Coordinates of C-alpha atoms in Angstrom, one line a residue:
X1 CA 3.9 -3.2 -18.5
X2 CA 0.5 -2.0 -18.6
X3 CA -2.5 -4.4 -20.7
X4 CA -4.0 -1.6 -22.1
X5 CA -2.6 -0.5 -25.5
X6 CA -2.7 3.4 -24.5
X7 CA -2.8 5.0 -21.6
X8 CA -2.8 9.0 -20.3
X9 CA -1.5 10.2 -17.1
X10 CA -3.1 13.6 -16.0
X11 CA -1.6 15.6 -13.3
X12 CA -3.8 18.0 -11.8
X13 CA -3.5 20.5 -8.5
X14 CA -5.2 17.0 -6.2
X15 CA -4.4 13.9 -8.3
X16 CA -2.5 11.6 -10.8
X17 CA -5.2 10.0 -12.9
X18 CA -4.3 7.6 -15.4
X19 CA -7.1 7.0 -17.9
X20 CA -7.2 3.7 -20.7
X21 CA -8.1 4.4 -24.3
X22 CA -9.6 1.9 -26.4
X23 CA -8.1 -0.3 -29.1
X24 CA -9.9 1.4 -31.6
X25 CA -9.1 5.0 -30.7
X26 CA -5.8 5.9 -28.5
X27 CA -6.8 9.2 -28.3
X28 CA -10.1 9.2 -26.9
X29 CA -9.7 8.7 -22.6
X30 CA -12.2 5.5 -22.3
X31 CA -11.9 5.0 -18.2
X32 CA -9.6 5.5 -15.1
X33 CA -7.4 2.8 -14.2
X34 CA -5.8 4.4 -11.0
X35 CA -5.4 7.3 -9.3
X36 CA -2.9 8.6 -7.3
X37 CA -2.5 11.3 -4.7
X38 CA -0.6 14.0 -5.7
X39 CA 1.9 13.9 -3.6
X40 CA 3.5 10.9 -5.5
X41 CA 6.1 10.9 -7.1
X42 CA 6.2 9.4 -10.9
X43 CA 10.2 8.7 -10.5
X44 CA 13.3 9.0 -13.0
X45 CA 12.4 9.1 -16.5
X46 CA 14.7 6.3 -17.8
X47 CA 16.2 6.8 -21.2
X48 CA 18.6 4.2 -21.7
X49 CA 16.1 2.6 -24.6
X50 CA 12.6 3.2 -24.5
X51 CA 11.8 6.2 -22.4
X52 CA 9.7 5.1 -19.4
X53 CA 8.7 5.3 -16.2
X54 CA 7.5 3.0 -13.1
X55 CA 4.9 4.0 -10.3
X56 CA 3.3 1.8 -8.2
X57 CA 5.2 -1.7 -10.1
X58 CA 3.9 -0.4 -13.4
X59 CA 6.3 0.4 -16.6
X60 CA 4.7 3.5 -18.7
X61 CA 6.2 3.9 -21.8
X62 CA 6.7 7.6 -23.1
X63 CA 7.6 9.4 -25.9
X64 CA 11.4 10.6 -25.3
X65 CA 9.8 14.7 -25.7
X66 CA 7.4 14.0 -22.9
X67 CA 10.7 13.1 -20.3
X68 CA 11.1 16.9 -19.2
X69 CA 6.9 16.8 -18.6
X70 CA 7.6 13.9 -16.0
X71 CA 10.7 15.7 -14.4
X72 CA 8.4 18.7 -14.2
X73 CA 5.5 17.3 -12.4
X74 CA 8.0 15.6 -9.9
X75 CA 9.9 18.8 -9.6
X76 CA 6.9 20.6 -8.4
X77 CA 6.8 17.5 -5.8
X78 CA 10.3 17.5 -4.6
X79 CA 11.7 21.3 -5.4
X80 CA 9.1 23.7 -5.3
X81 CA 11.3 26.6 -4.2
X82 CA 12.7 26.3 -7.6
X83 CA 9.9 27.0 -9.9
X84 CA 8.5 30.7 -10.8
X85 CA 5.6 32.1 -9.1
X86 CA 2.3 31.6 -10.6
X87 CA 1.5 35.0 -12.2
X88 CA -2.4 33.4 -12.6
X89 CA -3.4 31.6 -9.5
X90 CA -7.2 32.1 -9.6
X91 CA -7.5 30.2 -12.9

C-alpha cells in the first residue's frame, strides 16, 4: 500500500507519473513519487473487494469507475491494433 493518503497516476504519450497529494488537499498534485516508462504495463484491475491495482510491488487503490481507464491505458500497451485511429494526432 502506498504511505501517502492520495495519489494520481497520469498516463501520457512517454510516461506513467504518479504524483502525491497532501493531507490537507487530495486534489491538489503536491510531488512525483515515481515514474514509469510508458511501455509498462499497470496490470489487471482486481475487483474482488476494493478495486486495485499493483505495479512495481505497490497496491493502488481505485474507484471501481476508473477500472475500464486502467484496462484502457494497458490496452493501448498490449492491443494497439484494436483501438480507432486518432482522428487528431497533431494535438
Amino acid at each position: 500500500m502506498s504511505a501517502k493518503p492520495s495519489v494520481f497516476v497520469v498516463v501520457s504519450r512517454k510516461a506513467i507519473t504518479v504524483f502525491s497529494t497532501s493531507f490537507r488537499s487530495r486534489k491538489v498534485p503536491r510531488s512525483i513519487l515515481t515514474q514509469f516508462p510508458r511501455m509498462t504495463v499497470l496490470g489487471l484491475v482486481d475487483t474482488a473487494s476494493t478495486s486495485h491495482f499493483v505495479v512495481a510491488g505497490i497496491t493502488y487503490e481505485i474507484d471501481e469507475e476508473y477500472a475500464a481507464v486502467v484496462n484502457a491505458a494497458d490496452g493501448e500497451i498490449t492491443s494497439p491494433q484494436d483501438f480507432p485511429r486518432d482522428p487528431l494526432p497533431n494535438l
